[in-house]
Amino acid sequence: MKRTLHWFRRDLRLHDNTALRQAVDSAEEVIPVYVISEWKGEHRWTGPNRQEFLCQSLAELAERIEQAGGRLIFRQGNAVRELALLVKETKAEAVYFNRDPDPFGREVEEELVRVGAAQGFEVRACKDACLHERDEVLTGSSEPYRVFTPYSRAWAKLPKDKPVARVSKLRTPGGIRSESVPTLETWRIALDAQVIAGGEDAARKRMAALVASGLASYGAVRDRLDLSGTSRLSQDLRYGLISIRELFGRCREKMETLPATQRDNAAKYVGELIWREFYQQILWHYPEVLEDSFNPKFRGMRWKSDPAAFDRWCAGETGFPVVDAAMRQLAQTGFMHNRARMITAMFLTKDLHIDWREGEAYFMRQLTDGEIASNNGGWQWSAGTGADAAPYFRIQNPWTQSARFDPDAAYIKQWVPELRDLPAEKLHVAPASGLPIALGYPAPMIDHATEREWTLQMFAKHQGATALR
Ligand SMILES: Cc1cc2nc3c(=O)[nH]c(=O)nc-3n(C[C@H](O)[C@H](O)[C@H](O)COP(=O)(O)OP(=O)(O)OC[C@H]3O[C@@H](n4cnc5c(N)ncnc54)[C@H](O)[C@@H]3O)c2cc1C
């Protein structure tokens, strides 16, 4: 081919990029393009933290492409319309891209295929965002798995693709119109949080640190809120700043060098990567999870809507130190530790009885790694309504969770400075009824034991009512 487009989406890297590699190998000239979304100001699922991370990553990608001899073209608007226009303007013969695992991305891809067929350009889609796509891991009767453990066993048995070579050279024809690299100004939004550094270089450093040291202890420390025991790679996987093939390959190589206990710790990490793909295939096969419970038994549950309580939860003003620390960490950094995500999600659903969909949307607006499959999976897991979820009657107690996973209260004290001078033991026990733990800090907004009972009854009543129907 003389000329092709590569449409960048959730694959903002030059290392091991399947579709980009194929585009470069099959055409003399490649036009790399990113289509900036059109939304203005407010969006139920998006916010400044993720957009900032995206902008930083795009700026670096544009630089790296220039160093390789090409030019990243930015267009803004409807992706299919902009790509079709660009194909026409540049007389390109094909559009390459890596498939998006979520239903919104897929809709756009299907539309692009239709327009390509009508206008006479080729559309080539590649697998890239995961090791195994939706229909690769099925039960013996060709059904999708609904439970994690058998899914993960089947997943682990399949052969894995190897990384492809980094794109170090590409030629882009001159004279193509481009918008400038987007900034938050593009959407007229402003940043309140201090988000993790974007771009492929920073992501690769995080991956290298994981492989060099974090992996060997991961399983032992991953749940500790007060330690930096996790990889912090979720936003990098979300935006494709690192490839899952390379990450998995490097983990596997490293595991072979580790003694048994450390190998088990590292295997726990690989298990988390499998959860990511488990939720991706759940969303693919059951897109209705975005609207309602995965588990049909719990559809139509009467969750509460309580704006005042919801606002206190968002602001980290619940009077439960570990919940408040986590919610403030989220607001200030666009990140929250996995254990804290479970604690806060259970608190919203099981202690405040607020609809998990409200928490899901808030997390999507705040999280730099916000990704609809994992986020929906995590929320439904916590609410007890999801695929292989925590059973509804297993309700975490925020007080014992913090004693267990933040024993010295270092995490609490980092994010809730009002509590800095108190001994840790005081922060893991409910204060006497109605009283705050410290002056200037709110009293707990509910009593956990009472609300736990309420939740058990809510689930039992719902199941009783549906059984009678
Ligand atoms: C309520 C809730 C909401 C969540 N929302 C998201 C989200 O929007 N985006 C997101 O990437 N993860 C989400 N998770 C999963 C998990 O909390 C984050 O992936 C993790 O905290 C990211 O930090 P890390 O990269 O240091 O994770 P590590 O512990 O180092 O894990 C390694 C990688 O495995 C994947 N992973 C880890 N845990 C899970 C999990 N439970 N489900 C799916 N993938 C996982 C991530 O890609 C992560 O980067 C959510 C979990 C819960 C309980």
Short mmCIF file of C-alpha atoms and ligand atoms in Angstrom, two decimals:
data_model
loop_
_atom_site.label_atom_id
_atom_site.label_comp_id
_atom_site.label_asym_id
_atom_site.label_seq_id
_atom_site.Cartn_x
_atom_site.Cartn_y
_atom_site.Cartn_z
CA MET A 1 0.00 0.00 0.00
CA LYS A 2 1.07 3.53 -0.62
CA ARG A 3 -0.70 5.16 2.31
CA THR A 4 -2.71 4.16 5.36
CA LEU A 5 -4.13 5.68 8.54
CA HIS A 6 -3.47 4.38 12.02
CA TRP A 7 -6.25 5.45 14.36
CA PHE A 8 -4.90 5.79 17.93
CA ARG A 9 -7.42 5.11 20.67
CA ARG A 10 -6.52 3.15 23.82
CA ASP A 11 -3.06 2.24 22.51
CA LEU A 12 -1.00 5.43 23.00
CA ARG A 13 2.43 3.86 22.55
CA LEU A 14 5.06 2.89 19.98
CA HIS A 15 6.26 -0.27 21.78
CA ASP A 16 4.45 -3.49 20.89
CA ASN A 17 1.47 -1.83 19.21
CA THR A 18 -0.22 -4.46 17.03
CA ALA A 19 -2.20 -2.31 14.57
CA LEU A 20 0.45 0.41 14.31
CA ARG A 21 3.11 -2.21 13.60
CA GLN A 22 0.94 -3.73 10.85
CA ALA A 23 0.16 -0.31 9.36
CA VAL A 24 3.85 0.62 9.22
CA ASP A 25 4.79 -2.76 7.75
CA SER A 26 2.16 -2.62 5.05
CA ALA A 27 2.32 0.94 3.70
CA GLU A 28 5.01 3.36 2.56
CA GLU A 29 3.38 6.23 4.42
CA VAL A 30 1.35 6.15 7.63
CA ILE A 31 -0.90 8.90 8.92
CA PRO A 32 -1.24 8.42 12.68
CA VAL A 33 -4.40 10.15 13.88
CA TYR A 34 -6.16 10.79 17.16
CA VAL A 35 -9.74 12.06 17.12
CA ILE A 36 -10.46 14.32 20.08
CA SER A 37 -13.92 13.86 21.62
CA GLU A 38 -16.45 16.64 21.33
CA TRP A 39 -18.02 16.68 24.80
CA LYS A 40 -18.15 20.03 26.52
CA GLY A 41 -17.62 20.69 30.21
CA GLU A 42 -19.65 17.99 31.93
CA HIS A 43 -20.00 14.31 31.27
CA ARG A 44 -21.55 11.66 33.52
CA TRP A 45 -18.66 9.28 32.91
CA THR A 46 -15.65 11.56 32.37
CA GLY A 47 -13.81 14.25 34.29
CA PRO A 48 -10.65 16.35 34.28
CA ASN A 49 -8.36 13.77 35.94
CA ARG A 50 -8.54 11.25 33.15
CA GLN A 51 -8.52 13.97 30.48
CA GLU A 52 -5.33 15.46 31.97
CA PHE A 53 -3.64 12.08 31.91
CA LEU A 54 -4.81 11.60 28.33
CA CYS A 55 -3.48 15.03 27.26
CA GLN A 56 -0.07 14.36 28.80
CA SER A 57 0.06 10.98 27.10
CA LEU A 58 -0.95 12.41 23.71
CA ALA A 59 1.64 15.20 23.95
CA GLU A 60 4.38 12.65 24.55
CA LEU A 61 3.09 10.36 21.82
CA ALA A 62 3.15 13.26 19.32
CA GLU A 63 6.78 13.94 20.29
CA ARG A 64 7.83 10.29 19.97
CA ILE A 65 6.16 10.02 16.55
CA GLU A 66 8.00 13.12 15.41
CA GLN A 67 11.30 11.60 16.59
CA ALA A 68 10.45 8.53 14.50
CA GLY A 69 10.01 10.74 11.42
CA GLY A 70 6.22 11.02 11.35
CA ARG A 71 3.53 13.38 12.56
CA LEU A 72 0.51 12.73 14.78
CA ILE A 73 -2.58 14.36 13.28
CA PHE A 74 -5.32 15.57 15.59
CA ARG A 75 -8.89 16.01 14.46
CA GLN A 76 -11.88 16.78 16.64
CA GLY A 77 -15.46 15.59 16.32
CA ASN A 78 -17.32 12.46 15.35
CA ALA A 79 -14.60 9.82 14.94
CA VAL A 80 -16.08 8.03 11.91
CA ARG A 81 -16.81 11.26 10.06
CA GLU A 82 -13.32 12.64 10.75
CA LEU A 83 -11.57 9.42 9.73
CA ALA A 84 -13.58 9.16 6.51
CA LEU A 85 -12.75 12.78 5.70
CA LEU A 86 -9.07 12.23 6.37
CA VAL A 87 -9.05 9.13 4.17
CA LYS A 88 -10.57 11.19 1.36
CA GLU A 89 -8.20 14.14 1.80
CA THR A 90 -5.07 12.00 1.91
CA LYS A 91 -6.17 9.27 -0.54
CA ALA A 92 -5.28 6.65 2.06
CA GLU A 93 -6.28 3.10 1.25
CA ALA A 94 -6.96 1.73 4.73
CA VAL A 95 -7.60 2.53 8.39
CA TYR A 96 -5.86 0.36 10.98
CA PHE A 97 -6.84 0.35 14.62
CA ASN A 98 -6.78 -1.77 17.77
CA ARG A 99 -10.16 -2.98 18.95
CA ASP A 100 -11.74 -1.30 21.96
CA PRO A 101 -13.13 -3.75 24.50
CA ASP A 102 -16.16 -1.65 25.49
CA PRO A 103 -19.58 -1.46 23.79
CA PHE A 104 -19.35 2.27 22.98
CA GLY A 105 -16.03 1.82 21.22
CA ARG A 106 -17.40 -1.19 19.39
CA GLU A 107 -20.38 0.74 18.04
CA VAL A 108 -18.01 3.29 16.47
CA GLU A 109 -15.92 0.48 14.97
CA GLU A 110 -18.98 -1.11 13.38
CA GLU A 111 -19.98 2.23 11.91
CA LEU A 112 -16.47 2.73 10.52
CA VAL A 113 -16.62 -0.67 8.82
CA ARG A 114 -19.95 0.32 7.18
CA VAL A 115 -18.60 3.68 6.01
CA GLY A 116 -15.37 2.05 4.77
CA ALA A 117 -17.36 -0.46 2.71
CA ALA A 118 -19.51 2.33 1.25
CA GLN A 119 -16.58 4.64 0.46
CA GLY A 120 -14.17 1.94 -0.69
CA PHE A 121 -11.43 1.99 1.96
CA GLU A 122 -10.27 -0.97 3.97
CA VAL A 123 -10.75 -1.19 7.73
CA ARG A 124 -8.40 -3.47 9.63
CA ALA A 125 -9.04 -4.15 13.30
CA CYS A 126 -6.50 -5.89 15.56
CA LYS A 127 -6.59 -7.53 18.97
CA ASP A 128 -4.36 -5.56 21.32
CA ALA A 129 -6.01 -4.43 24.58
CA CYS A 130 -6.06 -7.87 26.18
CA LEU A 131 -4.40 -11.25 25.90
CA HIS A 132 -7.68 -13.04 25.26
CA GLU A 133 -10.69 -11.40 23.71
CA ARG A 134 -14.34 -12.09 24.46
CA ASP A 135 -14.89 -15.39 22.63
CA GLU A 136 -11.48 -16.95 23.17
CA VAL A 137 -12.22 -18.18 26.69
CA LEU A 138 -15.49 -20.13 26.71
CA THR A 139 -16.86 -23.09 28.66
CA GLY A 140 -17.01 -26.62 27.20
CA SER A 141 -20.48 -25.78 25.89
CA SER A 142 -19.21 -22.57 24.25
CA GLU A 143 -20.87 -20.31 26.80
CA PRO A 144 -19.15 -17.33 28.43
CA TYR A 145 -17.88 -17.95 31.96
CA ARG A 146 -19.89 -16.25 34.71
CA VAL A 147 -17.53 -17.25 37.53
CA PHE A 148 -13.91 -16.16 37.83
CA THR A 149 -11.97 -19.27 38.94
CA PRO A 150 -12.86 -21.60 36.04
CA TYR A 151 -12.46 -18.63 33.66
CA SER A 152 -8.96 -17.94 34.99
CA ARG A 153 -7.98 -21.62 34.68
CA ALA A 154 -9.12 -21.75 31.07
CA TRP A 155 -7.45 -18.38 30.39
CA ALA A 156 -4.13 -19.55 31.83
CA LYS A 157 -4.04 -22.66 29.62
CA LEU A 158 -4.25 -20.73 26.33
CA PRO A 159 -1.06 -19.81 24.45
CA LYS A 160 -0.15 -16.13 24.67
CA ASP A 161 0.86 -13.80 21.83
CA LYS A 162 4.39 -12.42 21.89
CA PRO A 163 5.12 -8.69 21.65
CA VAL A 164 5.88 -7.15 18.24
CA ALA A 165 8.81 -4.81 17.58
CA ARG A 166 8.63 -1.14 18.57
CA VAL A 167 7.86 1.26 15.71
CA SER A 168 10.99 3.34 15.43
CA LYS A 169 10.50 4.79 11.95
CA LEU A 170 7.49 6.01 10.06
CA ARG A 171 6.78 8.48 7.27
CA THR A 172 3.79 10.77 7.28
CA PRO A 173 2.99 12.83 4.17
CA GLY A 174 3.21 16.62 4.65
CA GLY A 175 0.51 19.26 4.35
CA ILE A 176 -2.19 17.54 6.42
CA ARG A 177 -4.34 19.82 8.56
CA SER A 178 -4.20 19.09 12.30
CA GLU A 179 -5.65 20.55 15.47
CA SER A 180 -3.09 21.23 18.19
CA VAL A 181 -2.33 18.73 20.93
CA PRO A 182 -5.38 18.90 23.24
CA THR A 183 -5.19 20.41 26.71
CA LEU A 184 -7.91 20.72 29.34
CA GLU A 185 -8.78 24.04 27.71
CA THR A 186 -10.02 22.04 24.69
CA TRP A 187 -12.98 20.92 26.79
CA ARG A 188 -13.01 24.05 29.00
CA ILE A 189 -12.37 22.09 32.16
CA ALA A 190 -9.91 22.62 35.02
CA LEU A 191 -7.91 20.23 37.16
CA ASP A 192 -8.24 20.05 40.96
CA ALA A 193 -6.20 16.91 41.56
CA GLN A 194 -2.54 15.97 41.35
CA VAL A 195 -2.68 13.07 38.89
CA ILE A 196 0.04 10.52 38.14
CA ALA A 197 2.42 11.37 35.26
CA GLY A 198 1.13 10.37 31.82
CA GLY A 199 3.05 9.24 28.73
CA GLU A 200 4.69 6.03 27.60
CA ASP A 201 8.06 6.74 29.27
CA ALA A 202 6.62 7.17 32.76
CA ALA A 203 4.45 4.08 32.29
CA ARG A 204 7.42 1.99 31.20
CA LYS A 205 9.35 3.10 34.28
CA ARG A 206 6.46 1.96 36.47
CA MET A 207 6.41 -1.38 34.66
CA ALA A 208 10.18 -1.77 35.09
CA ALA A 209 9.90 -1.01 38.83
CA LEU A 210 7.19 -3.62 39.22
CA VAL A 211 9.22 -6.30 37.50
CA ALA A 212 12.45 -5.40 39.32
CA SER A 213 11.03 -5.29 42.83
CA GLY A 214 7.25 -5.08 43.38
CA LEU A 215 6.29 -8.38 41.82
CA ALA A 216 8.11 -10.61 44.31
CA SER A 217 6.23 -9.16 47.29
CA TYR A 218 2.95 -8.24 45.57
CA GLY A 219 0.74 -10.99 47.00
CA ALA A 220 1.92 -10.32 50.55
CA VAL A 221 1.39 -6.55 50.58
CA ARG A 222 -1.21 -5.75 47.90
CA ASP A 223 -4.01 -5.25 50.43
CA ARG A 224 -2.11 -2.93 52.74
CA LEU A 225 -3.43 0.61 52.43
CA ASP A 226 -0.39 2.12 54.09
CA LEU A 227 2.24 0.57 51.77
CA SER A 228 3.02 1.19 48.09
CA GLY A 229 2.57 -2.48 47.37
CA THR A 230 0.73 -2.39 44.05
CA SER A 231 1.94 -1.67 40.53
CA ARG A 232 0.06 1.61 39.82
CA LEU A 233 -0.23 0.46 36.21
CA SER A 234 -4.03 0.58 35.85
CA GLN A 235 -4.18 3.91 33.98
CA ASP A 236 -1.29 2.76 31.77
CA LEU A 237 -3.22 -0.36 30.80
CA ARG A 238 -6.38 1.73 30.40
CA TYR A 239 -4.73 4.00 27.83
CA GLY A 240 -2.44 1.38 26.35
CA LEU A 241 0.79 3.14 27.38
CA ILE A 242 2.13 -0.33 28.04
CA SER A 243 1.07 -3.47 26.27
CA ILE A 244 -0.53 -6.31 28.17
CA ARG A 245 1.56 -8.80 26.16
CA GLU A 246 4.82 -7.18 27.22
CA LEU A 247 3.71 -6.80 30.84
CA PHE A 248 2.55 -10.40 31.06
CA GLY A 249 5.68 -11.69 29.27
CA ARG A 250 7.99 -9.78 31.59
CA CYS A 251 6.13 -10.97 34.68
CA ARG A 252 6.30 -14.56 33.51
CA GLU A 253 10.04 -14.34 32.78
CA LYS A 254 10.69 -12.79 36.17
CA MET A 255 8.60 -15.43 37.93
CA GLU A 256 10.86 -18.15 36.61
CA THR A 257 13.75 -16.62 38.54
CA LEU A 258 11.90 -16.32 41.88
CA PRO A 259 11.84 -18.74 44.83
CA ALA A 260 8.49 -20.43 45.52
CA THR A 261 6.96 -17.94 48.02
CA GLN A 262 7.84 -14.96 45.89
CA ARG A 263 6.57 -16.77 42.81
CA ASP A 264 3.22 -17.20 44.57
CA ASN A 265 3.20 -13.48 45.35
CA ALA A 266 3.85 -12.72 41.69
CA ALA A 267 1.18 -15.20 40.55
CA LYS A 268 -1.34 -13.15 42.52
CA TYR A 269 -0.42 -10.22 40.29
CA VAL A 270 -1.08 -12.19 37.13
CA GLY A 271 -4.40 -13.18 38.72
CA GLU A 272 -5.35 -9.50 38.85
CA LEU A 273 -4.56 -9.09 35.16
CA ILE A 274 -6.97 -11.98 34.56
CA TRP A 275 -9.72 -10.21 36.56
CA ARG A 276 -9.31 -7.31 34.13
CA GLU A 277 -9.99 -9.60 31.18
CA PHE A 278 -12.76 -11.44 33.04
CA TYR A 279 -14.67 -8.17 33.44
CA GLN A 280 -13.98 -7.19 29.84
CA GLN A 281 -15.61 -10.37 28.60
CA ILE A 282 -18.50 -9.97 31.06
CA LEU A 283 -19.21 -6.53 29.60
CA TRP A 284 -18.90 -7.87 26.08
CA HIS A 285 -21.32 -10.75 26.60
CA TYR A 286 -23.64 -9.01 29.05
CA PRO A 287 -23.67 -5.29 28.14
CA GLU A 288 -26.87 -4.96 30.20
CA VAL A 289 -24.63 -4.81 33.31
CA LEU A 290 -24.25 -1.11 32.57
CA GLU A 291 -27.97 -0.69 33.26
CA ASP A 292 -28.77 -3.30 35.87
CA SER A 293 -27.47 -6.07 38.13
CA PHE A 294 -25.51 -8.87 36.47
CA ASN A 295 -27.32 -11.31 38.77
CA PRO A 296 -30.97 -11.41 37.62
CA LYS A 297 -32.05 -12.17 41.21
CA PHE A 298 -31.15 -8.64 42.23
CA ARG A 299 -32.65 -6.66 39.35
CA GLY A 300 -35.12 -4.00 40.38
CA MET A 301 -33.77 -3.69 43.96
CA ARG A 302 -34.93 -0.61 45.84
CA TRP A 303 -31.69 1.25 46.44
CA LYS A 304 -31.99 4.67 48.01
CA SER A 305 -31.31 8.03 46.48
CA ASP A 306 -30.02 10.35 49.21
CA PRO A 307 -28.17 13.35 47.73
CA ALA A 308 -27.04 14.73 51.11
CA ALA A 309 -25.54 11.40 52.23
CA PHE A 310 -24.02 10.87 48.79
CA ASP A 311 -22.33 14.29 48.96
CA ARG A 312 -20.83 13.48 52.37
CA TRP A 313 -19.48 10.23 50.96
CA CYS A 314 -17.95 12.05 47.95
CA ALA A 315 -16.42 14.74 50.17
CA GLY A 316 -14.90 12.26 52.63
CA GLU A 317 -17.00 13.59 55.51
CA THR A 318 -18.73 10.40 56.68
CA GLY A 319 -17.04 10.24 60.10
CA PHE A 320 -15.55 6.83 59.20
CA PRO A 321 -11.80 7.53 59.02
CA VAL A 322 -10.88 4.88 56.46
CA VAL A 323 -13.79 5.77 54.17
CA ASP A 324 -12.95 9.46 54.38
CA ALA A 325 -9.24 8.87 53.77
CA ALA A 326 -10.04 6.89 50.64
CA MET A 327 -12.55 9.37 49.25
CA ARG A 328 -10.14 12.23 49.83
CA GLN A 329 -7.30 10.28 48.20
CA LEU A 330 -9.58 9.89 45.17
CA ALA A 331 -10.54 13.57 45.05
CA GLN A 332 -6.96 14.76 45.48
CA THR A 333 -5.16 12.29 43.19
CA GLY A 334 -7.68 10.60 40.86
CA PHE A 335 -6.59 7.25 42.35
CA MET A 336 -7.76 4.98 45.13
CA HIS A 337 -6.20 1.77 46.43
CA ASN A 338 -8.13 -1.39 45.46
CA ARG A 339 -8.90 -2.36 49.07
CA ALA A 340 -10.16 1.17 49.69
CA ARG A 341 -12.35 0.96 46.56
CA MET A 342 -14.01 -2.10 48.04
CA ILE A 343 -14.45 -0.47 51.45
CA THR A 344 -15.94 2.75 50.06
CA ALA A 345 -18.15 0.96 47.53
CA MET A 346 -19.53 -1.35 50.22
CA PHE A 347 -20.05 1.61 52.52
CA LEU A 348 -22.10 3.44 49.87
CA THR A 349 -24.20 0.42 48.99
CA LYS A 350 -24.46 -1.55 52.24
CA ASP A 351 -24.25 1.18 54.88
CA LEU A 352 -25.92 4.06 53.04
CA HIS A 353 -28.03 1.79 50.75
CA ILE A 354 -27.40 4.13 47.84
CA ASP A 355 -27.65 2.75 44.31
CA TRP A 356 -24.30 1.36 43.15
CA ARG A 357 -24.80 3.10 39.79
CA GLU A 358 -24.38 6.49 41.49
CA GLY A 359 -21.03 5.42 42.94
CA GLU A 360 -19.99 3.83 39.67
CA ALA A 361 -20.55 7.09 37.77
CA TYR A 362 -18.75 9.16 40.43
CA PHE A 363 -15.73 6.86 40.26
CA MET A 364 -15.75 7.09 36.47
CA ARG A 365 -15.63 10.89 36.69
CA GLN A 366 -12.77 10.85 39.20
CA LEU A 367 -10.54 7.88 38.43
CA THR A 368 -7.53 8.35 36.18
CA ASP A 369 -7.77 4.62 35.46
CA GLY A 370 -11.58 4.79 35.07
CA GLU A 371 -12.46 1.92 32.79
CA ILE A 372 -16.07 0.88 32.40
CA ALA A 373 -15.64 -2.91 32.50
CA SER A 374 -13.45 -3.05 35.64
CA ASN A 375 -15.33 -0.25 37.33
CA ASN A 376 -18.72 -1.83 36.72
CA GLY A 377 -17.30 -5.20 37.78
CA GLY A 378 -15.84 -3.72 40.99
CA TRP A 379 -19.07 -1.92 41.86
CA GLN A 380 -21.30 -4.89 41.23
CA TRP A 381 -18.86 -7.11 43.15
CA SER A 382 -19.10 -4.77 46.13
CA ALA A 383 -22.86 -4.35 45.91
CA GLY A 384 -23.23 -8.14 45.82
CA THR A 385 -25.09 -8.07 42.49
CA GLY A 386 -22.29 -8.92 40.07
CA ALA A 387 -20.50 -11.80 38.36
CA ASP A 388 -18.78 -13.87 41.05
CA ALA A 389 -19.52 -11.06 43.49
CA ALA A 390 -19.04 -10.98 47.24
CA PRO A 391 -22.26 -12.64 48.53
CA TYR A 392 -24.64 -9.90 49.67
CA PHE A 393 -24.51 -11.08 53.30
CA ARG A 394 -20.73 -10.68 53.46
CA ILE A 395 -20.59 -7.04 54.46
CA GLN A 396 -17.23 -5.53 55.28
CA ASN A 397 -17.01 -3.61 58.52
CA PRO A 398 -15.06 -0.36 57.86
CA TRP A 399 -13.67 -0.35 61.41
CA THR A 400 -12.17 -3.83 61.25
CA GLN A 401 -11.03 -3.31 57.65
CA SER A 402 -8.92 -0.33 58.67
CA ALA A 403 -7.47 -2.14 61.70
CA ARG A 404 -6.45 -4.99 59.42
CA PHE A 405 -5.16 -3.15 56.38
CA ASP A 406 -3.93 0.13 57.90
CA PRO A 407 -2.80 -1.04 61.36
CA ASP A 408 -0.80 2.10 62.24
CA ALA A 409 -3.42 4.35 60.62
CA ALA A 410 -0.71 5.84 58.41
CA TYR A 411 -3.06 5.90 55.40
CA ILE A 412 -5.85 7.51 57.42
CA LYS A 413 -3.50 10.13 58.84
CA GLN A 414 -2.06 10.94 55.40
CA TRP A 415 -5.47 11.86 53.96
CA VAL A 416 -7.39 13.01 57.05
CA PRO A 417 -5.02 15.46 58.75
CA GLU A 418 -7.62 16.27 61.45
CA LEU A 419 -6.88 12.81 62.89
CA ARG A 420 -3.09 12.98 62.72
CA ASP A 421 -2.49 13.35 66.44
CA LEU A 422 -4.72 10.50 67.60
CA PRO A 423 -3.41 7.03 68.47
CA ALA A 424 -4.14 4.43 65.77
CA GLU A 425 -6.32 2.29 68.08
CA LYS A 426 -8.83 5.15 68.40
CA LEU A 427 -9.24 5.32 64.64
CA HIS A 428 -10.27 1.70 64.22
CA VAL A 429 -13.13 1.67 66.74
CA ALA A 430 -16.56 3.28 66.51
CA PRO A 431 -16.81 6.13 69.05
CA ALA A 432 -19.54 6.15 71.68
CA SER A 433 -22.88 6.80 70.04
CA GLY A 434 -23.26 10.20 68.41
CA LEU A 435 -19.81 11.52 69.26
CA PRO A 436 -17.04 12.43 66.79
CA ILE A 437 -13.62 10.79 67.18
CA ALA A 438 -11.96 14.19 67.31
CA LEU A 439 -12.97 17.83 67.49
CA GLY A 440 -13.41 19.28 64.01
CA TYR A 441 -14.13 15.85 62.54
CA PRO A 442 -17.71 14.65 61.91
CA ALA A 443 -19.38 12.00 64.05
CA PRO A 444 -20.02 8.74 62.14
CA MET A 445 -23.05 9.41 59.94
CA ILE A 446 -24.56 5.97 60.58
CA ASP A 447 -24.20 2.99 62.88
CA HIS A 448 -22.63 0.15 60.91
CA ALA A 449 -24.33 -2.71 62.79
CA THR A 450 -27.80 -1.18 62.32
CA GLU A 451 -27.30 -0.53 58.61
CA ARG A 452 -25.87 -3.98 58.06
CA GLU A 453 -29.12 -5.48 59.39
CA TRP A 454 -31.11 -3.15 57.14
CA THR A 455 -29.14 -4.37 54.09
CA LEU A 456 -29.65 -8.02 54.97
CA GLN A 457 -33.37 -7.39 55.21
CA MET A 458 -33.43 -5.39 51.98
CA PHE A 459 -31.82 -8.28 50.08
CA ALA A 460 -33.96 -10.91 51.82
CA LYS A 461 -37.19 -8.97 51.14
CA HIS A 462 -36.24 -8.50 47.50
CA GLN A 463 -35.50 -12.18 47.06
CA GLY A 464 -38.74 -13.11 48.85
CA ALA A 465 -40.73 -10.73 46.65
CA THR A 466 -39.17 -12.01 43.42
CA ALA A 467 -39.70 -15.63 44.52
CA LEU A 468 -43.43 -14.92 44.92
CA ARG A 469 -43.74 -13.33 41.47
C1 LIG B 1 -15.43 -0.37 43.14
C2 LIG B 1 -14.22 -0.65 42.26
C3 LIG B 1 -14.02 0.12 41.12
C4 LIG B 1 -12.91 -0.15 40.30
N1 LIG B 1 -12.72 0.62 39.16
C5 LIG B 1 -11.68 0.34 38.35
C6 LIG B 1 -11.49 1.10 37.15
O1 LIG B 1 -12.28 1.98 36.80
N2 LIG B 1 -10.39 0.83 36.40
C7 LIG B 1 -9.49 -0.16 36.75
O2 LIG B 1 -8.51 -0.36 36.02
N3 LIG B 1 -9.67 -0.90 37.86
C8 LIG B 1 -10.73 -0.67 38.66
N4 LIG B 1 -10.88 -1.41 39.80
C9 LIG B 1 -9.92 -2.50 40.10
C10 LIG B 1 -8.71 -2.12 40.96
O3 LIG B 1 -9.14 -1.43 42.09
C11 LIG B 1 -7.69 -1.26 40.20
O4 LIG B 1 -7.36 -1.86 38.97
C12 LIG B 1 -6.40 -1.14 41.03
O5 LIG B 1 -6.67 -0.57 42.28
C13 LIG B 1 -5.41 -0.28 40.28
O6 LIG B 1 -4.22 -0.13 41.01
P1 LIG B 1 -2.89 -0.89 40.57
O7 LIG B 1 -2.63 -0.69 39.12
O8 LIG B 1 -1.83 -0.49 41.52
O9 LIG B 1 -3.36 -2.38 40.79
P2 LIG B 1 -2.53 -3.72 41.00
O10 LIG B 1 -2.96 -4.28 42.29
O11 LIG B 1 -1.10 -3.52 40.78
O12 LIG B 1 -3.16 -4.68 39.89
C14 LIG B 1 -2.55 -4.91 38.62
C15 LIG B 1 -3.51 -4.63 37.51
O13 LIG B 1 -4.54 -5.60 37.48
C16 LIG B 1 -5.76 -5.00 37.14
N5 LIG B 1 -6.67 -5.17 38.28
C17 LIG B 1 -6.35 -5.21 39.58
N6 LIG B 1 -7.44 -5.45 40.33
C18 LIG B 1 -8.47 -5.57 39.49
C19 LIG B 1 -9.86 -5.82 39.65
N7 LIG B 1 -10.41 -6.02 40.85
N8 LIG B 1 -10.63 -5.82 38.55
C20 LIG B 1 -10.10 -5.65 37.32
N9 LIG B 1 -8.80 -5.41 37.10
C21 LIG B 1 -7.99 -5.37 38.16
C22 LIG B 1 -5.49 -3.55 36.87
O14 LIG B 1 -5.29 -3.39 35.47
C23 LIG B 1 -4.20 -3.30 37.63
O15 LIG B 1 -3.41 -2.30 37.10
C24 LIG B 1 -12.00 -1.18 40.65
C25 LIG B 1 -12.23 -1.94 41.80
C26 LIG B 1 -13.32 -1.68 42.60
C27 LIG B 1 -13.53 -2.51 43.84
#
